[in-house]
Coordinates of C-alpha atoms in Angstrom, one line a residue:
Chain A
X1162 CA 0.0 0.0 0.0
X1163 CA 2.9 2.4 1.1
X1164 CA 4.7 1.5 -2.1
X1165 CA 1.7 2.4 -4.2
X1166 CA 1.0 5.5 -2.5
X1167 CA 4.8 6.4 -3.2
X1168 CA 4.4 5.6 -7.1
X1169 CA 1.4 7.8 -7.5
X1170 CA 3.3 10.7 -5.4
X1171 CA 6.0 10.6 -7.6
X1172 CA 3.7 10.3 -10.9
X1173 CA 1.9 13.3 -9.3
X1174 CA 4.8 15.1 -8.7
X1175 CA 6.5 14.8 -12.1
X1176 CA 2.9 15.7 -13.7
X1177 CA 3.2 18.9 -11.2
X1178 CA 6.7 19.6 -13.2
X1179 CA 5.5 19.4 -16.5
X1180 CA 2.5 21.6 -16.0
X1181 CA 4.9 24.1 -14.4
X1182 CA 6.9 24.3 -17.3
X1183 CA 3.8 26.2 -18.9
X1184 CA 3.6 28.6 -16.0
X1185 CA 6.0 31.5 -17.4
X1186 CA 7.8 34.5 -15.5
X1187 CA 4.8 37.2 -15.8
X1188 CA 7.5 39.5 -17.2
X1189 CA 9.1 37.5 -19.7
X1190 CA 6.4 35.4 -21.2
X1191 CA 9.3 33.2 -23.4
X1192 CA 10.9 31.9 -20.8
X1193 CA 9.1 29.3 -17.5
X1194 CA 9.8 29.6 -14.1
X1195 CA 11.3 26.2 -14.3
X1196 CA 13.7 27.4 -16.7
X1197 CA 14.5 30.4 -14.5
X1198 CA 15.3 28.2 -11.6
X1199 CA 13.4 29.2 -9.5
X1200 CA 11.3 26.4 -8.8
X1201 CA 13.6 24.7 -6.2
X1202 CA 11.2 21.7 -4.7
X1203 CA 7.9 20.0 -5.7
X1204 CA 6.1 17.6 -2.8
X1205 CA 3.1 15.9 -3.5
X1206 CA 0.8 14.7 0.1
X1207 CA -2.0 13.4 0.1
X1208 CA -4.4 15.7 -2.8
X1209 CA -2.1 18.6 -1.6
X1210 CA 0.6 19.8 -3.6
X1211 CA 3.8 21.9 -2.0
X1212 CA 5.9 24.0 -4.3
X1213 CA 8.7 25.8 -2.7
X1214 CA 10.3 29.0 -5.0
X1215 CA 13.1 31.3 -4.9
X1216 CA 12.4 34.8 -5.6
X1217 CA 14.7 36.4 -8.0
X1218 CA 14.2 39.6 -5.8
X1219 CA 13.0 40.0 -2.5
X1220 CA 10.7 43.5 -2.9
X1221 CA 9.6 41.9 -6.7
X1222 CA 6.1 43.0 -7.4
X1223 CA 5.5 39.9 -9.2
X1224 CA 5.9 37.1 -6.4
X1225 CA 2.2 37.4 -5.7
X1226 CA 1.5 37.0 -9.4
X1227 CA 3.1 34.1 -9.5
X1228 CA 1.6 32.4 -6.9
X1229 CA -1.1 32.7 -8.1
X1230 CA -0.3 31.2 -11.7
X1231 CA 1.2 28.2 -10.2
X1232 CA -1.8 27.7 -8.3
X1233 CA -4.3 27.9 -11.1
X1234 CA -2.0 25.9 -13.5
X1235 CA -1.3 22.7 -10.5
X1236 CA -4.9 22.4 -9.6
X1237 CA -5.8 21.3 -13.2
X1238 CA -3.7 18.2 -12.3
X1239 CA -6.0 15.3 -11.6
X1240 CA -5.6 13.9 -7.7
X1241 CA -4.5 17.7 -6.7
X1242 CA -7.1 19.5 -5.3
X1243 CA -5.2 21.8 -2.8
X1244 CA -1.5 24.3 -3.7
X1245 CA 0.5 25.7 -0.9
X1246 CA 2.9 27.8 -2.6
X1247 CA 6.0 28.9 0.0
X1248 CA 8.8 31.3 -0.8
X1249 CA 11.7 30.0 0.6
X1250 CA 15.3 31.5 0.3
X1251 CA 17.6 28.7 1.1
X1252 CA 19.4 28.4 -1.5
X1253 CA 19.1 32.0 -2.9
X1254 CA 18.3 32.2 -6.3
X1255 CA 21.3 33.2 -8.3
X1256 CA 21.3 33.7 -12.6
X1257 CA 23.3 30.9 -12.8
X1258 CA 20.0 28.8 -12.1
X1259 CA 19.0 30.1 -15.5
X1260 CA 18.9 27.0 -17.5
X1261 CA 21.3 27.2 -20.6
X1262 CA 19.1 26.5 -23.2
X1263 CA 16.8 29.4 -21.8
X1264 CA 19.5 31.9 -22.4
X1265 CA 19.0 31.8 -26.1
X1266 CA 15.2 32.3 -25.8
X1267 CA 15.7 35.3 -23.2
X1268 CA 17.9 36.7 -26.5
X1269 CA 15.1 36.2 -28.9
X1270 CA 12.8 38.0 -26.8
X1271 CA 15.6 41.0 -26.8
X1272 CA 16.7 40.5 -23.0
X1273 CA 20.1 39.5 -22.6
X1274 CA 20.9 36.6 -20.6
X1275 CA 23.3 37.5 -17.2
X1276 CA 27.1 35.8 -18.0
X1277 CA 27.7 32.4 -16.7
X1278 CA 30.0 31.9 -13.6
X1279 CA 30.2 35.5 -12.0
X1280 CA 31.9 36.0 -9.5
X1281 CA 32.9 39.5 -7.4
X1282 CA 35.3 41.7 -9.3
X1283 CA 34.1 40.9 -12.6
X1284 CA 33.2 43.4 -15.1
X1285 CA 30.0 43.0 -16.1
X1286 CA 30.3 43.1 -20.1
X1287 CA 27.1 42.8 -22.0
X1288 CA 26.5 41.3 -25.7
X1289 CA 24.1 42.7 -27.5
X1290 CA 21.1 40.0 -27.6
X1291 CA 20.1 41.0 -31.3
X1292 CA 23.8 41.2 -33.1
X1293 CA 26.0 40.0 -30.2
X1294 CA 28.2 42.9 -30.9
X1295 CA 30.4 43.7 -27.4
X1296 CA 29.9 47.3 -28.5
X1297 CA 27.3 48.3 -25.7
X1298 CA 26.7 51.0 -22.9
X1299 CA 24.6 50.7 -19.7
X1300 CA 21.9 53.4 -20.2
X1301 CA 20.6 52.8 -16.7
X1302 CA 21.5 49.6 -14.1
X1303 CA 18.1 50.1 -13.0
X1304 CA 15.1 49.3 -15.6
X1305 CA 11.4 48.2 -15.9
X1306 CA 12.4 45.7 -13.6
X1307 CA 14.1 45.4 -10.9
X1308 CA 16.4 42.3 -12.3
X1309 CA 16.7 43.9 -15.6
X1310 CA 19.0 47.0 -16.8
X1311 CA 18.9 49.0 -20.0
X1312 CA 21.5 49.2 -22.1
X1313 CA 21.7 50.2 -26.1
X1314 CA 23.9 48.8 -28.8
X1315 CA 26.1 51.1 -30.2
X1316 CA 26.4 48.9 -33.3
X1317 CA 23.2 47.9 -34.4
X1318 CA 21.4 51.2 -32.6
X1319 CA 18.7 48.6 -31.0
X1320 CA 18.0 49.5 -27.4
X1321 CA 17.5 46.6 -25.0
X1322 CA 17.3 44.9 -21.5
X1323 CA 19.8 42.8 -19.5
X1324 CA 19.5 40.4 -16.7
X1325 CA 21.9 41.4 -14.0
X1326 CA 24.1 38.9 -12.6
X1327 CA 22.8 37.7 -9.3
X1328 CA 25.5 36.1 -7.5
Chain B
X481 CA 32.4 27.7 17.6
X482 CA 30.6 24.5 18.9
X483 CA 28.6 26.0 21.6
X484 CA 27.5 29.0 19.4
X485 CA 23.8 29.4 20.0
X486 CA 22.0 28.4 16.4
X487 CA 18.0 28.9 16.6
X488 CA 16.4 27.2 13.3
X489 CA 13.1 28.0 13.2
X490 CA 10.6 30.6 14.4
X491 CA 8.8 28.0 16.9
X492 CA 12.4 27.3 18.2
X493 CA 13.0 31.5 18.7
X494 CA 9.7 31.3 20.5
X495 CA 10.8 28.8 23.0
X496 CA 12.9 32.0 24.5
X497 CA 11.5 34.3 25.7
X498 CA 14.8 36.9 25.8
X499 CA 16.0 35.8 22.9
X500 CA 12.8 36.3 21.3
X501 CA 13.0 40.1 22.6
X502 CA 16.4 40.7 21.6
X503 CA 15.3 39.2 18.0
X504 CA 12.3 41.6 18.0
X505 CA 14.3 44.4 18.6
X506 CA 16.8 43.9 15.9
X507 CA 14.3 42.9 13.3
X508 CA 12.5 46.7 14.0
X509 CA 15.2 48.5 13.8
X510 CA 16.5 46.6 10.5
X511 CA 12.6 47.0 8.9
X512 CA 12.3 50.7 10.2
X513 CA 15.7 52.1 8.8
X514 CA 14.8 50.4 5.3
X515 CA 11.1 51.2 5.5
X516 CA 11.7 54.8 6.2
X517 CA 14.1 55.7 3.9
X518 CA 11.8 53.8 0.9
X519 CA 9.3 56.6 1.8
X520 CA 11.6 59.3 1.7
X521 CA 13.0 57.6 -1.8
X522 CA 9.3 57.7 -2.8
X523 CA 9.0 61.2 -2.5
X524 CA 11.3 62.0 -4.9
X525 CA 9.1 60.4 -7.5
X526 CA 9.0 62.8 -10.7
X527 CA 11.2 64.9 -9.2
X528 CA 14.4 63.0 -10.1
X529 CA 17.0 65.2 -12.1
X530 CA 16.0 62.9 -15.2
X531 CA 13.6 60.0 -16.2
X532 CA 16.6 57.1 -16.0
X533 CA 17.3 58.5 -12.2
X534 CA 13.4 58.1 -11.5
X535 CA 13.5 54.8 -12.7
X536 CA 16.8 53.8 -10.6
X537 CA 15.6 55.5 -7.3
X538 CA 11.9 54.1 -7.7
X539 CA 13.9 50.4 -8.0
X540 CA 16.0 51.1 -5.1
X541 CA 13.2 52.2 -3.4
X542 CA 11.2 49.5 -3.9
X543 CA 13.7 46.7 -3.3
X544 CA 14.3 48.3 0.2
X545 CA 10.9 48.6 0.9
X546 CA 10.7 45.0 -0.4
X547 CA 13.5 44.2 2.3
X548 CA 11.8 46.4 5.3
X549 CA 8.2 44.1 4.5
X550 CA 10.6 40.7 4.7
X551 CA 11.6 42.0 8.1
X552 CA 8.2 43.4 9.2
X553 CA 7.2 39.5 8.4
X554 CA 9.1 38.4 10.6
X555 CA 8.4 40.3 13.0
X556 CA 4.6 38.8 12.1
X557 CA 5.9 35.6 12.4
X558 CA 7.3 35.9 16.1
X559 CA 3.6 36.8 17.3
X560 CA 4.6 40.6 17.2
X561 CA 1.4 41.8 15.2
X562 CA 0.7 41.8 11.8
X563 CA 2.9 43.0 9.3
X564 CA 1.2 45.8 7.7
X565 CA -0.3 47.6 11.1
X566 CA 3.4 47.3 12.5
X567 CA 4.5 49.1 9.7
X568 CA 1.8 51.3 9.5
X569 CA -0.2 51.8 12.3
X570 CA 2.6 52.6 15.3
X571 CA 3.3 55.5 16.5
X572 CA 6.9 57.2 16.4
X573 CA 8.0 56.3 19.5
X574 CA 7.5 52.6 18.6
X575 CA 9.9 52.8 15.8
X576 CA 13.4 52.6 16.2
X577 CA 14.9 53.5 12.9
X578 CA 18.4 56.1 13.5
X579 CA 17.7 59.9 12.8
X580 CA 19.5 59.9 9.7
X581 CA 16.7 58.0 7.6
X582 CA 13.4 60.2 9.2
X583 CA 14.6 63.3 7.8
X584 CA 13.0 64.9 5.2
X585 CA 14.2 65.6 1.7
X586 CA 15.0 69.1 2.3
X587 CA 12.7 72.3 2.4
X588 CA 8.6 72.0 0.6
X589 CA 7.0 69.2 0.5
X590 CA 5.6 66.9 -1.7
X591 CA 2.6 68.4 -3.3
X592 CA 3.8 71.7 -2.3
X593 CA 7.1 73.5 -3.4
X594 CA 9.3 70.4 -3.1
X595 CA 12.6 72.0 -2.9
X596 CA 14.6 68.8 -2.3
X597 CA 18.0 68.3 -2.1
X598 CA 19.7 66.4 -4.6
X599 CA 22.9 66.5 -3.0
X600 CA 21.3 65.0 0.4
X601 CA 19.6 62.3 -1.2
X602 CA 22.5 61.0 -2.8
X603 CA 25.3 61.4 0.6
X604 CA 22.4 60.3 2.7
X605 CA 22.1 57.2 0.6
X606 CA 25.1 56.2 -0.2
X607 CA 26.5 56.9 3.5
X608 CA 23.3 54.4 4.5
X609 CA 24.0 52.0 2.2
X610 CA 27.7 51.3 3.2
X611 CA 25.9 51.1 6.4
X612 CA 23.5 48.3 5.8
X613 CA 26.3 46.3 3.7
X614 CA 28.1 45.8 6.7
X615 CA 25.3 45.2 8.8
X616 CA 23.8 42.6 6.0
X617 CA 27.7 40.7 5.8
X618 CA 27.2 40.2 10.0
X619 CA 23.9 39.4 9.6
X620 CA 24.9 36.0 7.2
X621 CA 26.3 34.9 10.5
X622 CA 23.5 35.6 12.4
X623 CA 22.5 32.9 15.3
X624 CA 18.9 33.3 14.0
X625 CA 18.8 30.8 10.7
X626 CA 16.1 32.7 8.8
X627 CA 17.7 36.2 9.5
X628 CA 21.4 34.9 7.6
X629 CA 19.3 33.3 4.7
X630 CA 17.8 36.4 3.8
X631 CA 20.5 38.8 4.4
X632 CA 22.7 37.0 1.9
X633 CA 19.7 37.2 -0.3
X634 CA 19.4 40.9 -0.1
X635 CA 23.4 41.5 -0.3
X636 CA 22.7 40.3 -3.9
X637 CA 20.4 43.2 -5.1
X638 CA 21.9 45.7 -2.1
X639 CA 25.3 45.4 -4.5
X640 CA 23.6 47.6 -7.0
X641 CA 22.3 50.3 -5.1
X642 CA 25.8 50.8 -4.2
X643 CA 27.1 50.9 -7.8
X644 CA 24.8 53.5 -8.4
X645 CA 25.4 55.9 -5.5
X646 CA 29.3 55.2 -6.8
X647 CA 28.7 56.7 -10.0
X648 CA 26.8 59.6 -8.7
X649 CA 29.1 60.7 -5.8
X650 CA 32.6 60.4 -8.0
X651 CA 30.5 62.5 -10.4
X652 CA 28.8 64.9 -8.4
X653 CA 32.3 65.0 -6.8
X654 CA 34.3 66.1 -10.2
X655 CA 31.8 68.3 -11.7
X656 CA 31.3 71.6 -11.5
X657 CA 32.2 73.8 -8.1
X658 CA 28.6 74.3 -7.3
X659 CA 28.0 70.4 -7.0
X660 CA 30.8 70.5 -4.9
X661 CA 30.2 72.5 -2.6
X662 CA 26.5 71.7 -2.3
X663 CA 28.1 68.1 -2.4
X664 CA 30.6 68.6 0.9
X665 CA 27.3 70.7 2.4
X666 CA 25.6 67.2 2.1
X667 CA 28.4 65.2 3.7
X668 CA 28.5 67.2 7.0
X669 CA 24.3 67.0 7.4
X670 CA 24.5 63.4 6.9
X671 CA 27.3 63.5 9.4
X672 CA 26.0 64.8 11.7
X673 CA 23.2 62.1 12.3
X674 CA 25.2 59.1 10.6
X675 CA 27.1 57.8 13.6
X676 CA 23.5 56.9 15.2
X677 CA 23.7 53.9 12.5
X678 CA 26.0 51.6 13.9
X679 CA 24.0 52.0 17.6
X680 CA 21.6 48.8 18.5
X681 CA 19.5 50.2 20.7
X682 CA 18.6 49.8 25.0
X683 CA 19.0 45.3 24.3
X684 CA 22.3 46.1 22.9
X685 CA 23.8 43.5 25.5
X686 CA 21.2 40.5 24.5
X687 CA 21.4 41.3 20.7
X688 CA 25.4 40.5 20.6
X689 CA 25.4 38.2 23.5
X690 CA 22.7 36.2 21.3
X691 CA 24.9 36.2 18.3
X692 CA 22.3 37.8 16.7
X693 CA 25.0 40.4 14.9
X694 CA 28.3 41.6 15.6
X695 CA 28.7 44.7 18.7
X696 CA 28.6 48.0 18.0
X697 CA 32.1 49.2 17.4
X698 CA 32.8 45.9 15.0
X699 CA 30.2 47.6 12.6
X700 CA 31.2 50.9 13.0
X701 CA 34.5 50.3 12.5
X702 CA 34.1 48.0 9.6
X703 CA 31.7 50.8 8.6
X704 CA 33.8 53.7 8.5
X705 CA 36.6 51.9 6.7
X706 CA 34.6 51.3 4.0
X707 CA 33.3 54.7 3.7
X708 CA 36.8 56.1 4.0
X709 CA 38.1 54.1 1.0
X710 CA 35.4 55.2 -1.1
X711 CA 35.8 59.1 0.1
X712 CA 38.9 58.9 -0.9
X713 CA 38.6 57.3 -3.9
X714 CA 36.3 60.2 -5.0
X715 CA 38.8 62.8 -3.9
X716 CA 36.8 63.9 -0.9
X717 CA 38.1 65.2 2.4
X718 CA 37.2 62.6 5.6
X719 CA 34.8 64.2 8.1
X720 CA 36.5 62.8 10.7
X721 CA 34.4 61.3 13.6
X722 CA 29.9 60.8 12.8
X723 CA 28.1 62.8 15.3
X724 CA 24.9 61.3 16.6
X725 CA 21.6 63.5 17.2
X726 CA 20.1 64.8 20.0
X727 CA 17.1 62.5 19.8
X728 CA 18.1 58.8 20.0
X729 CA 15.9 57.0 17.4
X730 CA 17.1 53.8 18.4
X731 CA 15.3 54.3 21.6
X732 CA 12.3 55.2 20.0
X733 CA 13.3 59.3 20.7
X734 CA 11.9 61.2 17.1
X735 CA 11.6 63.8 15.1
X736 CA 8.7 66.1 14.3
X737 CA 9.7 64.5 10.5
X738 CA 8.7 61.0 11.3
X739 CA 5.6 61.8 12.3
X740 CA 4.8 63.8 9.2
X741 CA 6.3 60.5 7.0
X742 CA 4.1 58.3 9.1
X743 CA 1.1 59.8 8.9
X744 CA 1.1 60.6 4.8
X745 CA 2.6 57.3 4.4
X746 CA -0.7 55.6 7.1
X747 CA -3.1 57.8 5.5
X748 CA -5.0 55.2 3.4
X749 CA -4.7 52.3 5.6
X750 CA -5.7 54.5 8.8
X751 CA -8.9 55.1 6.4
X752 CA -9.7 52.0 5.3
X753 CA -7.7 49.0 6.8
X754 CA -9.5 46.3 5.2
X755 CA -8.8 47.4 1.9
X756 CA -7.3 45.2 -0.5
X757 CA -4.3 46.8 -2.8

């Protein structure tokens, strides 16, 4: 019975990460909060499902938001009729959780994806996401949100975002 | 380091009753520095000296008023009250944010002939800032689990404020000799007030003996030396030693300022507490 009850957990559970996949950061509809990392731990008991995430930002606007989309997406799941969303910050989030096939879709969408592996002391140099020309200047560290800067490419005259390095 | 007191959980923090208190005290003085100065950072909505400076003091404002609600929960969680009346419905002499971060913008007011002070905003910032880095690094070794996690968490976006107040104090520092001297005029206001920061209040002995954070003088010393470095990277003279002010903020001793933040900034919930935003 135990054993059973384990199997359809774990069924539950991997169900729960698929339809989380199609929940997407409310800001940047390309790219899932699964791919962003910051869906750190998905526990099925009983009909209740208990999703733990890591807030890119602690003051971000959005949390709520997202709550509630990851509540309305896991209750479609069949055996789930409860979602206890928790916002935990062990481990902090950090851009390196971005997953690297994400990077490129956070480029098509004209964002560009924080550098891999930063560490303090590291100049921050951003490609341009549209013609990966290094020629770029920070037009303000602080932008429309607040894990994004603007910046403009002085080669191909497009303006556009970045992700800061959280680290 | 064996014996070092390590409390896990709220439930566990509960189970003391002084450590509890000392916790309580920390956490209002860490949610009413950052809560106040978000107001103050709010007021200079629109009046910003252009729209990318706005948008970067709006952010700035808003993460640390992001980091003031994290500490007001808490504060919720530990049985204190809920978070939103504890932020909004005390009165002055409950808070116990330093002097520095009640003040107000400079002369006007919002809605009415807000001459603000650029030059204030920027010092008074900046000199916080250093401030709260050193008190977030002791804080990642805090005895209370929850308190380390999210320190280190806010270190991460803290980093950028401090970039920014960088580029505006070696500017504002090089330009012309009226932002200079409206620039040094800044630094002695600020210094007046600024050595209230490092000060942790009437359970000073219980917050260190608890592990909660480092003592005083560790963070003011740690404090100063940073500031120093970067004064002098800018080319600025050192003020020599921070004055404190005659009202003692950390012990809940305020200014007629506070009360005119709280009360603009309570207005709405004081009105209508049930309503949903």
């Amino acid at each position: 019975m135990a054993q059973e009850e384990l199997q359809l957990h774990e069924g539950l559970e991997a169900t729960c990460w698929e339809l989380l996949q199609q929940v997407t950061d409310p800001e940047i509809p390309v790219i899932s909060m699964v791919e962003m990392g910051m869906i750190h731990k998905v526990r099925v008991e009983a009909d209740v499902v208990h999703v733990e995430v890591l807030p890119t930002f602690v003051g971000c606007p959005a949390l709520e938001i997202m709550k509630r989309n990851i509540t309305e997406k896991l209750v479609e799941a069949e055996g789930i009729n409860q979602v206890q969303v928790a916002f935990v910050y062990d481990p902090a989030w950090t851009s390196d959780r971005i997953a690297l096939d994400a990077r490129d879709k956070l480029k098509s969408f004209g964002i560009a994806p924080p550098p891999l592996d930063f560490k303090p002391g590291d100049t921050w140099e951003v490609a341009c996401p549209y013609c990966d020309s290094p020629y770029t200047q920070m037009e303000n560290l602080f932008g429309p949100a607040a894990c994004r800067s603007i910046l403009y490419c002085r080669h191909c005259k497009n303006p556009f975002e970045a992700l800061k390095p959280i680290y | 380091m064996g014996d070092r007191l390590h409390v896990e959980t709220v439930e566990a923090a509960k189970q003391n009753p002084s450590f509890a208190k000392a916790l309580t005290d920390l956490l209002f003085q860490l949610a009413d520095d950052d809560f106040i100065l978000a107001y103050r950072g709010s007021e200079w909505l629109g009046l910003a000296p252009h729209i990318e400076e706005d948008v970067a003091f709006s952010s700035m404002s808003q993460d640390m008023m992001g980091h003031a609600v994290m500490f007001y929960d808490m504060l919720e969680q530990l049985g204190v009250g809920k978070a939103d009346d504890l932020a909004q419905l005390r009165e002055a002499k409950a808070f116990s944010n330093a002097i520095l971060v009640e003040r107000k913008n400079g002369d006007g007011e919002y809605n009415d002939h807000p001459h603000y002070d650029w030059a204030y905003a920027i010092v008074r910032s900046y000199v916080y800032g250093l401030y709260k880095q050193v008190r977030l690094e002791a804080l990642t070794q805090s005895s209370y689990a929850p308190l380390a996690l999210v320190s280190r968490k806010m270190m991460t976006e803290h980093r950028y404020h401090l970039m920014h107040w960088q580029v505006w104090l070696k500017q504002l520092a090089n330009s012309t000799a009226d932002a200079r001297q409206r620039l040094e005029a800044a630094i002695a206001k600020v210094w007046k007030d600024a050595g209230e920061l490092p000060q942790l209040g009437p359970n000073q002995v219980d917050i260190v003996q608890f592990g909660l954070i480092a003592e005083e003088e560790e963070l003011k010393q740690k404090w100063l030396t940073l500031t120093k470095d970067i004064f002098e990277n800018a080319g600025l003279d050192w003020p020599g030693e921070p004055g404190v002010p005659q009202e003692r903020g950390r012990h809940g001793e305020h200014t007629a300022d506070l009360v005119q933040a709280l009360a603009t900034l309570s207005e709405v919930y004081r009105i209508d507490p049930a309503a949903g935003w």
